[in-house]
Amino acid sequence: MERVYGEMESQCSTDKGDGTVAGFGRGVELVDIKKLSAEERHVLIEKLIKNIEKDNLQLLHKTRKRLDRVGVKLPTVEVRYRNLSVEAECDVVHGKPLPTLWNCLLSVLCYPAVRLFGFKTHRAKISIINNVSGIIKPGRMNLLLGPPGCGKTSLLKALSANLNGSLKVSGEVSYNGYKLEEFVPQKTSAYISQDDLHIPELTVRETLDFSARCQGLGNRQELMMEVSRREKEARIVPDPDIDAYMKVLCFQTLDTADSWT
C-alpha cells in the first residue's frame, strides 16, 4: 500500500516541503489519506453528500466525469445466452410426470428393491428452461419476473454457472464473447440466494463493512493510478474533494482488509 500510495502521490503532485503541494501551478494542502481520522472522513463525506437523494447521484456523475475526461473506462461485462435449455431427469412411478415425494423416495432406493415390490419405474425428462436467448447489457438493472416454479432460479444459476451437475444444460452462455469453459465464471459473477446468513454479534453496518472487505479492492488501485497518470500528462487538476474521496475508498478498503485477515 505504501508503494502504491507513493506512486500515485508522485504522479499527481510535487511536494514543496512546507506542507503544501504544487499541483500544476496552484498550491493545495497535502493530506495523508491513510491517516484520516473517523471525524475527518465524516466531514469529507458530509461535504460531498449532504442530501442523500440529490448529492449521491451528483457524486457519481462527478466521478464518472473525471474518468471520462481522461478516457478511462470502467471494465464491463456483457452476458449473452443463446438457445439455453435446462432439463432434469427423475424416476417416476405409474407414469406420473412430476417428481413427488413418493417418487423421490423410490429414486433413493436401489432398483432391485423397487422391482421386488413390483413397482415399475422409468426415467422422465422435465423441461425447466426451454430454448431461451437474450443479452444482459452492462450498466443496466434487469428484473426477472415469473410465477413460482417457472425457472427463474434455474436461469440465474445457469448464467452464473452454479447449476447442479445432475441437470442437463444445452445452449451457449458467454461473457464478453468468452464461453463459460474458457474462464472461471465464479470470479466474475455470483448467484446470491434468498437465504440471508447473518452473524448475530455484528450490527448491520458491521455486516456490510465485512462483506465489502471480503470482496477486496478489485482493480481500484490500477484504475486510480491510471487516472492520476493521464491527468498529469494532460495537466488536468482534479476536484480535490473527488480526488480525496476516490483515494480514501481505495486505501481504506486495502488497510481494513488486512485487519480481518
GROMACS .gro file of C-alpha atoms in nm:
model
  261
    1MET     CA    1   0.000   0.000   0.000
    2GLU     CA    2   0.288   0.239   0.079
    3ARG     CA    3   0.436   0.178  -0.267
    4VAL     CA    4   0.109   0.234  -0.449
    5TYR     CA    5   0.034   0.547  -0.247
    6GLY     CA    6   0.381   0.683  -0.317
    7GLU     CA    7   0.348   0.626  -0.690
    8MET     CA    8   0.008   0.791  -0.703
    9GLU     CA    9   0.127   1.086  -0.496
   10SER     CA   10   0.431   1.141  -0.718
   11GLN     CA   11   0.216   1.124  -1.030
   12CYS     CA   12  -0.035   1.380  -0.906
   13SER     CA   13   0.181   1.646  -0.741
   14THR     CA   14   0.517   1.767  -0.618
   15ASP     CA   15   0.582   1.831  -0.251
   16LYS     CA   16   0.724   2.177  -0.179
   17GLY     CA   17   0.832   2.082   0.172
   18ASP     CA   18   0.615   2.336   0.355
   19GLY     CA   19   0.303   2.129   0.400
   20THR     CA   20   0.158   2.226   0.064
   21VAL     CA   21   0.172   2.067  -0.277
   22ALA     CA   22   0.239   2.233  -0.609
   23GLY     CA   23  -0.032   2.091  -0.831
   24PHE     CA   24   0.005   2.223  -1.185
   25GLY     CA   25   0.057   2.585  -1.089
   26ARG     CA   26  -0.150   2.622  -0.775
   27GLY     CA   27  -0.097   2.524  -0.415
   28VAL     CA   28  -0.327   2.292  -0.225
   29GLU     CA   29  -0.299   2.138   0.118
   30LEU     CA   30  -0.134   1.796   0.131
   31VAL     CA   31  -0.339   1.545   0.329
   32ASP     CA   32  -0.228   1.189   0.405
   33ILE     CA   33  -0.544   0.993   0.331
   34LYS     CA   34  -0.403   0.688   0.508
   35LYS     CA   35  -0.413   0.876   0.840
   36LEU     CA   36  -0.752   1.041   0.820
   37SER     CA   37  -0.943   1.013   1.146
   38ALA     CA   38  -1.304   0.899   1.162
   39GLU     CA   39  -1.415   1.258   1.217
   40GLU     CA   40  -1.220   1.382   0.915
   41ARG     CA   41  -1.369   1.108   0.698
   42HIS     CA   42  -1.715   1.204   0.822
   43VAL     CA   43  -1.653   1.569   0.732
   44LEU     CA   44  -1.535   1.466   0.385
   45ILE     CA   45  -1.842   1.254   0.319
   46GLU     CA   46  -2.074   1.520   0.463
   47LYS     CA   47  -1.921   1.776   0.231
   48LEU     CA   48  -1.983   1.556  -0.071
   49ILE     CA   49  -2.318   1.408   0.029
   50LYS     CA   50  -2.535   1.645   0.230
   51ASN     CA   51  -2.858   1.542   0.063
   52ILE     CA   52  -2.866   1.166   0.003
   53GLU     CA   53  -3.128   1.179  -0.272
   54LYS     CA   54  -2.956   1.451  -0.479
   55ASP     CA   55  -2.589   1.466  -0.382
   56ASN     CA   56  -2.528   1.092  -0.409
   57LEU     CA   57  -2.620   1.095  -0.778
   58GLN     CA   58  -2.419   1.412  -0.827
   59LEU     CA   59  -2.116   1.247  -0.667
   60LEU     CA   60  -2.144   0.953  -0.907
   61HIS     CA   61  -2.173   1.194  -1.200
   62LYS     CA   62  -1.861   1.382  -1.089
   63THR     CA   63  -1.668   1.058  -1.051
   64ARG     CA   64  -1.778   0.941  -1.396
   65LYS     CA   65  -1.695   1.281  -1.545
   66ARG     CA   66  -1.342   1.259  -1.406
   67LEU     CA   67  -1.291   0.919  -1.566
   68ASP     CA   68  -1.439   1.027  -1.899
   69ARG     CA   69  -1.226   1.339  -1.911
   70VAL     CA   70  -0.907   1.131  -1.932
   71GLY     CA   71  -1.060   0.850  -2.137
   72VAL     CA   72  -1.057   0.582  -1.866
   73LYS     CA   73  -1.338   0.329  -1.900
   74LEU     CA   74  -1.459   0.103  -1.623
   75PRO     CA   75  -1.448  -0.270  -1.700
   76THR     CA   76  -1.785  -0.405  -1.811
   77VAL     CA   77  -1.928  -0.750  -1.876
   78GLU     CA   78  -2.192  -0.835  -2.134
   79VAL     CA   79  -2.366  -1.167  -2.081
   80ARG     CA   80  -2.520  -1.344  -2.380
   81TYR     CA   81  -2.717  -1.666  -2.375
   82ARG     CA   82  -2.845  -1.840  -2.686
   83ASN     CA   83  -3.074  -2.142  -2.720
   84LEU     CA   84  -3.031  -2.212  -2.349
   85SER     CA   85  -3.222  -2.516  -2.221
   86VAL     CA   86  -3.216  -2.692  -1.886
   87GLU     CA   87  -3.366  -3.037  -1.833
   88ALA     CA   88  -3.393  -3.267  -1.534
   89GLU     CA   89  -3.444  -3.641  -1.519
   90CYS     CA   90  -3.636  -3.815  -1.244
   91ASP     CA   91  -3.760  -4.163  -1.170
   92VAL     CA   92  -4.139  -4.177  -1.187
   93VAL     CA   93  -4.387  -4.439  -1.081
   94HIS     CA   94  -4.714  -4.529  -1.254
   95GLY     CA   95  -4.644  -4.281  -1.532
   96LYS     CA   96  -4.661  -3.971  -1.311
   97PRO     CA   97  -4.473  -3.697  -1.499
   98LEU     CA   98  -4.382  -3.480  -1.200
   99PRO     CA   99  -4.146  -3.572  -0.915
  100THR     CA  100  -4.344  -3.636  -0.599
  101LEU     CA  101  -4.225  -3.719  -0.250
  102TRP     CA  102  -4.302  -4.085  -0.317
  103ASN     CA  103  -4.107  -4.080  -0.643
  104CYS     CA  104  -3.811  -3.911  -0.477
  105LEU     CA  105  -3.813  -4.175  -0.204
  106LEU     CA  106  -3.818  -4.453  -0.461
  107SER     CA  107  -3.530  -4.297  -0.653
  108VAL     CA  108  -3.313  -4.324  -0.343
  109LEU     CA  109  -3.384  -4.695  -0.308
  110CYS     CA  110  -3.188  -4.940  -0.515
  111TYR     CA  111  -3.363  -5.068  -0.824
  112PRO     CA  112  -3.367  -5.437  -0.716
  113ALA     CA  113  -3.566  -5.341  -0.407
  114VAL     CA  114  -3.811  -5.141  -0.619
  115ARG     CA  115  -3.862  -5.434  -0.856
  116LEU     CA  116  -3.904  -5.669  -0.558
  117PHE     CA  117  -4.221  -5.486  -0.453
  118GLY     CA  118  -4.349  -5.481  -0.809
  119PHE     CA  119  -4.312  -5.110  -0.885
  120LYS     CA  120  -4.228  -5.023  -1.242
  121THR     CA  121  -4.014  -4.716  -1.283
  122HIS     CA  122  -3.887  -4.523  -1.578
  123ARG     CA  123  -3.695  -4.201  -1.621
  124ALA     CA  124  -3.883  -3.894  -1.741
  125LYS     CA  125  -3.740  -3.565  -1.861
  126ILE     CA  126  -3.871  -3.240  -1.720
  127SER     CA  127  -3.804  -2.921  -1.915
  128ILE     CA  128  -3.715  -2.637  -1.677
  129ILE     CA  129  -3.591  -2.385  -1.934
  130ASN     CA  130  -3.676  -2.433  -2.299
  131ASN     CA  131  -3.463  -2.269  -2.568
  132VAL     CA  132  -3.433  -1.912  -2.438
  133SER     CA  133  -3.200  -1.643  -2.573
  134GLY     CA  134  -3.112  -1.295  -2.459
  135ILE     CA  135  -2.848  -1.031  -2.382
  136ILE     CA  136  -2.774  -0.868  -2.046
  137LYS     CA  137  -2.618  -0.530  -2.118
  138PRO     CA  138  -2.368  -0.378  -1.872
  139GLY     CA  139  -2.484  -0.082  -1.668
  140ARG     CA  140  -2.849  -0.184  -1.673
  141MET     CA  141  -3.062  -0.328  -1.397
  142ASN     CA  142  -3.261  -0.632  -1.507
  143LEU     CA  143  -3.574  -0.754  -1.331
  144LEU     CA  144  -3.670  -1.119  -1.374
  145LEU     CA  145  -4.037  -1.188  -1.307
  146GLY     CA  146  -4.243  -1.505  -1.322
  147PRO     CA  147  -4.467  -1.735  -1.118
  148PRO     CA  148  -4.316  -1.984  -0.873
  149GLY     CA  149  -4.161  -2.285  -1.041
  150CYS     CA  150  -4.120  -2.124  -1.383
  151GLY     CA  151  -3.739  -2.150  -1.380
  152LYS     CA  152  -3.623  -1.807  -1.259
  153THR     CA  153  -3.367  -1.951  -1.018
  154SER     CA  154  -3.250  -2.208  -1.272
  155LEU     CA  155  -3.192  -1.934  -1.530
  156LEU     CA  156  -2.987  -1.724  -1.288
  157LYS     CA  157  -2.783  -2.026  -1.182
  158ALA     CA  158  -2.728  -2.125  -1.544
  159LEU     CA  159  -2.598  -1.778  -1.628
  160SER     CA  160  -2.362  -1.781  -1.328
  161ALA     CA  161  -2.252  -2.145  -1.379
  162ASN     CA  162  -2.398  -2.262  -1.049
  163LEU     CA  163  -2.640  -2.530  -1.168
  164ASN     CA  164  -2.648  -2.872  -1.011
  165GLY     CA  165  -2.438  -3.122  -1.201
  166SER     CA  166  -2.730  -3.362  -1.237
  167LEU     CA  167  -2.914  -3.119  -1.467
  168LYS     CA  168  -2.867  -3.134  -1.842
  169VAL     CA  169  -2.775  -2.797  -1.992
  170SER     CA  170  -2.763  -2.717  -2.362
  171GLY     CA  171  -2.705  -2.393  -2.545
  172GLU     CA  172  -2.438  -2.130  -2.507
  173VAL     CA  173  -2.359  -1.873  -2.236
  174SER     CA  174  -2.079  -1.622  -2.290
  175TYR     CA  175  -1.921  -1.333  -2.101
  176ASN     CA  176  -1.778  -1.069  -2.336
  177GLY     CA  177  -1.757  -1.338  -2.603
  178TYR     CA  178  -1.586  -1.598  -2.382
  179LYS     CA  179  -1.770  -1.921  -2.311
  180LEU     CA  180  -1.804  -2.046  -1.954
  181GLU     CA  181  -1.549  -2.322  -2.006
  182GLU     CA  182  -1.288  -2.070  -2.124
  183PHE     CA  183  -1.253  -1.886  -1.790
  184VAL     CA  184  -1.357  -1.908  -1.425
  185PRO     CA  185  -1.708  -1.754  -1.411
  186GLN     CA  186  -1.713  -1.758  -1.030
  187LYS     CA  187  -1.456  -1.478  -1.035
  188THR     CA  188  -1.685  -1.260  -1.244
  189SER     CA  189  -2.037  -1.334  -1.126
  190ALA     CA  190  -2.217  -1.492  -0.832
  191TYR     CA  191  -2.562  -1.622  -0.754
  192ILE     CA  192  -2.695  -1.478  -0.428
  193SER     CA  193  -2.970  -1.690  -0.277
  194GLN     CA  194  -3.262  -1.558  -0.076
  195ASP     CA  195  -3.129  -1.715   0.242
  196ASP     CA  196  -2.960  -1.437   0.439
  197LEU     CA  197  -2.688  -1.563   0.671
  198HIS     CA  198  -2.601  -1.307   0.936
  199ILE     CA  199  -2.367  -1.312   1.233
  200PRO     CA  200  -2.578  -1.205   1.534
  201GLU     CA  201  -2.281  -1.041   1.703
  202LEU     CA  202  -2.242  -0.789   1.417
  203THR     CA  203  -2.456  -0.485   1.351
  204VAL     CA  204  -2.597  -0.411   1.007
  205ARG     CA  205  -2.320  -0.159   0.941
  206GLU     CA  206  -2.053  -0.407   1.051
  207THR     CA  207  -2.206  -0.679   0.833
  208LEU     CA  208  -2.198  -0.457   0.524
  209ASP     CA  209  -1.846  -0.345   0.609
  210PHE     CA  210  -1.732  -0.705   0.649
  211SER     CA  211  -1.884  -0.801   0.313
  212ALA     CA  212  -1.711  -0.509   0.143
  213ARG     CA  213  -1.377  -0.607   0.293
  214CYS     CA  214  -1.417  -0.967   0.181
  215GLN     CA  215  -1.470  -0.850  -0.176
  216GLY     CA  216  -1.132  -0.679  -0.177
  217LEU     CA  217  -1.012  -0.389  -0.388
  218GLY     CA  218  -1.053  -0.539  -0.731
  219ASN     CA  219  -0.890  -0.306  -0.983
  220ARG     CA  220  -0.929   0.016  -0.783
  221GLN     CA  221  -0.557   0.063  -0.735
  222GLU     CA  222  -0.472   0.023  -1.103
  223LEU     CA  223  -0.769   0.238  -1.204
  224MET     CA  224  -0.673   0.521  -0.969
  225MET     CA  225  -0.310   0.515  -1.076
  226GLU     CA  226  -0.407   0.523  -1.444
  227VAL     CA  227  -0.641   0.818  -1.388
  228SER     CA  228  -0.370   1.008  -1.200
  229ARG     CA  229  -0.111   0.935  -1.468
  230ARG     CA  230  -0.333   1.058  -1.750
  231GLU     CA  231  -0.434   1.369  -1.557
  232LYS     CA  232  -0.068   1.454  -1.503
  233GLU     CA  233   0.010   1.409  -1.872
  234ALA     CA  234  -0.286   1.626  -1.972
  235ARG     CA  235  -0.209   1.878  -1.695
  236ILE     CA  236  -0.559   1.840  -1.554
  237VAL     CA  237  -0.620   1.939  -1.193
  238PRO     CA  238  -0.885   1.709  -1.041
  239ASP     CA  239  -1.150   1.822  -0.798
  240PRO     CA  240  -0.974   1.788  -0.459
  241ASP     CA  241  -1.285   1.653  -0.286
  242ILE     CA  242  -1.348   1.390  -0.554
  243ASP     CA  243  -0.979   1.302  -0.559
  244ALA     CA  244  -0.970   1.254  -0.182
  245TYR     CA  245  -1.294   1.054  -0.187
  246MET     CA  246  -1.171   0.811  -0.454
  247LYS     CA  247  -0.837   0.761  -0.280
  248VAL     CA  248  -0.999   0.706   0.059
  249LEU     CA  249  -1.218   0.434  -0.092
  250CYS     CA  250  -0.912   0.267  -0.240
  251PHE     CA  251  -0.673   0.272   0.054
  252GLN     CA  252  -0.929   0.236   0.334
  253THR     CA  253  -1.051  -0.093   0.185
  254LEU     CA  254  -0.696  -0.220   0.148
  255ASP     CA  255  -0.599  -0.120   0.501
  256THR     CA  256  -0.907  -0.260   0.674
  257ALA     CA  257  -0.899  -0.585   0.480
  258ASP     CA  258  -0.565  -0.670   0.642
  259SER     CA  259  -0.715  -0.640   0.989
  260TRP     CA  260  -0.972  -0.911   0.912
  261THR     CA  261  -0.719  -1.150   0.763
   0.00000   0.00000   0.00000
